[in-house]
PDB file of C-alpha atoms in Angstrom:
ATOM      1  CA  SER N 318      88.263 121.934  95.868  1.00  0.00           C
ATOM      2  CA  TYR N 319      89.154 124.555  98.443  1.00  0.00           C
ATOM      3  CA  ASN N 320      92.311 125.868 100.095  1.00  0.00           C
ATOM      4  CA  VAL N 321      93.749 125.873 103.578  1.00  0.00           C
ATOM      5  CA  GLY N 322      96.398 128.545 103.537  1.00  0.00           C
ATOM      6  CA  ALA N 323      98.655 127.777 100.559  1.00  0.00           C
ATOM      7  CA  TRP N 324      97.379 124.197 100.308  1.00  0.00           C
ATOM      8  CA  SER N 325      94.715 122.966  97.896  1.00  0.00           C
ATOM      9  CA  ILE N 326      92.546 120.132  99.251  1.00  0.00           C
ATOM     10  CA  LEU N 327      92.414 117.162  96.855  1.00  0.00           C
ATOM     11  CA  CYS N 328      90.359 114.555  98.713  1.00  0.00           C
ATOM     12  CA  GLU N 329      89.445 113.123 102.099  1.00  0.00           C
ATOM     13  CA  ILE N 330      91.661 110.243 103.200  1.00  0.00           C
ATOM     14  CA  GLY N 331      90.471 109.630 106.763  1.00  0.00           C
ATOM     15  CA  ARG N 332      88.019 110.622 109.453  1.00  0.00           C
ATOM     16  CA  GLY N 333      88.002 110.486 113.242  1.00  0.00           C
ATOM     17  CA  THR N 334      86.022 111.703 116.236  1.00  0.00           C
ATOM     18  CA  TYR N 335      87.354 115.258 116.183  1.00  0.00           C
ATOM     19  CA  GLY N 336      88.287 115.862 112.585  1.00  0.00           C
ATOM     20  CA  VAL N 337      89.102 114.846 109.044  1.00  0.00           C
ATOM     21  CA  ILE N 338      92.367 114.042 107.249  1.00  0.00           C
ATOM     22  CA  TYR N 339      92.763 115.390 103.725  1.00  0.00           C
ATOM     23  CA  LEU N 340      95.310 114.908 100.976  1.00  0.00           C
ATOM     24  CA  ALA N 341      96.483 118.320  99.789  1.00  0.00           C
ATOM     25  CA  ARG N 342      98.953 119.860  97.378  1.00  0.00           C
ATOM     26  CA  HIS N 343     100.909 123.071  97.905  1.00  0.00           C
ATOM     27  CA  THR N 344      99.775 125.661  95.377  1.00  0.00           C
ATOM     28  CA  ASP N 345     103.301 127.013  94.709  1.00  0.00           C
ATOM     29  CA  ASP N 346     105.661 124.043  94.627  1.00  0.00           C
ATOM     30  CA  GLY N 347     103.258 121.097  94.186  1.00  0.00           C
ATOM     31  CA  ARG N 348     104.434 119.042  97.166  1.00  0.00           C
ATOM     32  CA  ALA N 349     101.841 116.716  98.682  1.00  0.00           C
ATOM     33  CA  ALA N 350     100.921 116.593 102.361  1.00  0.00           C
ATOM     34  CA  ALA N 351      98.241 115.398 104.727  1.00  0.00           C
ATOM     35  CA  ILE N 352      96.124 117.989 106.513  1.00  0.00           C
ATOM     36  CA  LYS N 353      94.491 117.088 109.810  1.00  0.00           C
ATOM     37  CA  ALA N 354      91.526 119.443 110.266  1.00  0.00           C
ATOM     38  CA  ILE N 355      90.403 119.392 113.912  1.00  0.00           C
ATOM     39  CA  ASN N 356      86.963 120.814 114.612  1.00  0.00           C
ATOM     40  CA  LYS N 357      87.420 123.047 117.665  1.00  0.00           C
ATOM     41  CA  ASN N 358      83.669 122.992 118.342  1.00  0.00           C
ATOM     42  CA  LYS N 359      83.873 119.260 119.120  1.00  0.00           C
ATOM     43  CA  LEU N 360      86.634 119.700 121.707  1.00  0.00           C
ATOM     44  CA  LYS N 361      86.306 120.407 125.405  1.00  0.00           C
ATOM     45  CA  PRO N 362      88.349 123.433 126.511  1.00  0.00           C
ATOM     46  CA  SER N 363      90.934 121.140 128.152  1.00  0.00           C
ATOM     47  CA  ASP N 364      91.272 119.132 124.913  1.00  0.00           C
ATOM     48  CA  LEU N 365      91.708 122.315 122.888  1.00  0.00           C
ATOM     49  CA  HIS N 366      94.523 123.339 125.236  1.00  0.00           C
ATOM     50  CA  LYS N 367      96.186 119.910 124.707  1.00  0.00           C
ATOM     51  CA  VAL N 368      95.950 120.247 120.918  1.00  0.00           C
ATOM     52  CA  LYS N 369      97.533 123.709 121.028  1.00  0.00           C
ATOM     53  CA  SER N 370     100.301 122.432 123.343  1.00  0.00           C
ATOM     54  CA  GLU N 371     100.997 119.526 120.966  1.00  0.00           C
ATOM     55  CA  CYS N 372     101.145 121.949 118.034  1.00  0.00           C
ATOM     56  CA  GLN N 373     103.741 124.019 119.882  1.00  0.00           C
ATOM     57  CA  ALA N 374     105.791 120.897 120.635  1.00  0.00           C
ATOM     58  CA  MET N 375     105.600 119.897 116.958  1.00  0.00           C
ATOM     59  CA  ARG N 376     106.873 123.353 115.956  1.00  0.00           C
ATOM     60  CA  GLU N 377     109.822 123.022 118.323  1.00  0.00           C
ATOM     61  CA  LEU N 378     110.720 119.566 116.973  1.00  0.00           C
ATOM     62  CA  ALA N 379     110.046 120.387 113.314  1.00  0.00           C
ATOM     63  CA  ASN N 380     113.556 119.518 112.095  1.00  0.00           C
ATOM     64  CA  HIS N 381     114.064 116.339 114.112  1.00  0.00           C
ATOM     65  CA  PRO N 382     115.104 113.438 111.828  1.00  0.00           C
ATOM     66  CA  ASN N 383     112.761 110.918 113.491  1.00  0.00           C
ATOM     67  CA  ILE N 384     109.601 113.027 113.412  1.00  0.00           C
ATOM     68  CA  ILE N 385     107.379 113.706 110.415  1.00  0.00           C
ATOM     69  CA  SER N 386     107.665 117.121 108.841  1.00  0.00           C
ATOM     70  CA  LEU N 387     105.396 119.884 110.049  1.00  0.00           C
ATOM     71  CA  TYR N 388     104.820 122.350 107.236  1.00  0.00           C
ATOM     72  CA  ASP N 389     102.278 124.688 108.792  1.00  0.00           C
ATOM     73  CA  ILE N 390      99.452 125.129 111.294  1.00  0.00           C
ATOM     74  CA  VAL N 391      96.452 127.130 110.123  1.00  0.00           C
ATOM     75  CA  GLU N 392      93.750 128.130 112.600  1.00  0.00           C
ATOM     76  CA  ASP N 393      90.447 129.918 112.229  1.00  0.00           C
ATOM     77  CA  SER N 394      87.431 130.253 114.507  1.00  0.00           C
ATOM     78  CA  ASN N 395      86.257 126.670 113.846  1.00  0.00           C
ATOM     79  CA  TYR N 396      89.279 124.563 112.908  1.00  0.00           C
ATOM     80  CA  ILE N 397      92.918 123.907 113.660  1.00  0.00           C
ATOM     81  CA  CYS N 398      94.586 122.470 110.559  1.00  0.00           C
ATOM     82  CA  ILE N 399      97.891 120.666 111.053  1.00  0.00           C
ATOM     83  CA  ILE N 400      99.796 120.294 107.790  1.00  0.00           C
TER      84      ILE N 400
END
């Protein structure tokens, strides 16, 4: 297994056109979460801008009772990982 930030990847649970969904566990407190790993190399520049805008909106709505929890967003040169 490998880590994304403080999250340890357990297994793949889904796959789409632009990325993969993984089941992960936080290395400190053991909570489980899904990680959506979006391959930036498969996105057009306009799509990458949309993804980043959606991430910002998710951050702003992180504590809304009717929206799933956003734990973290980890980005490197190839992927945006939404946890």
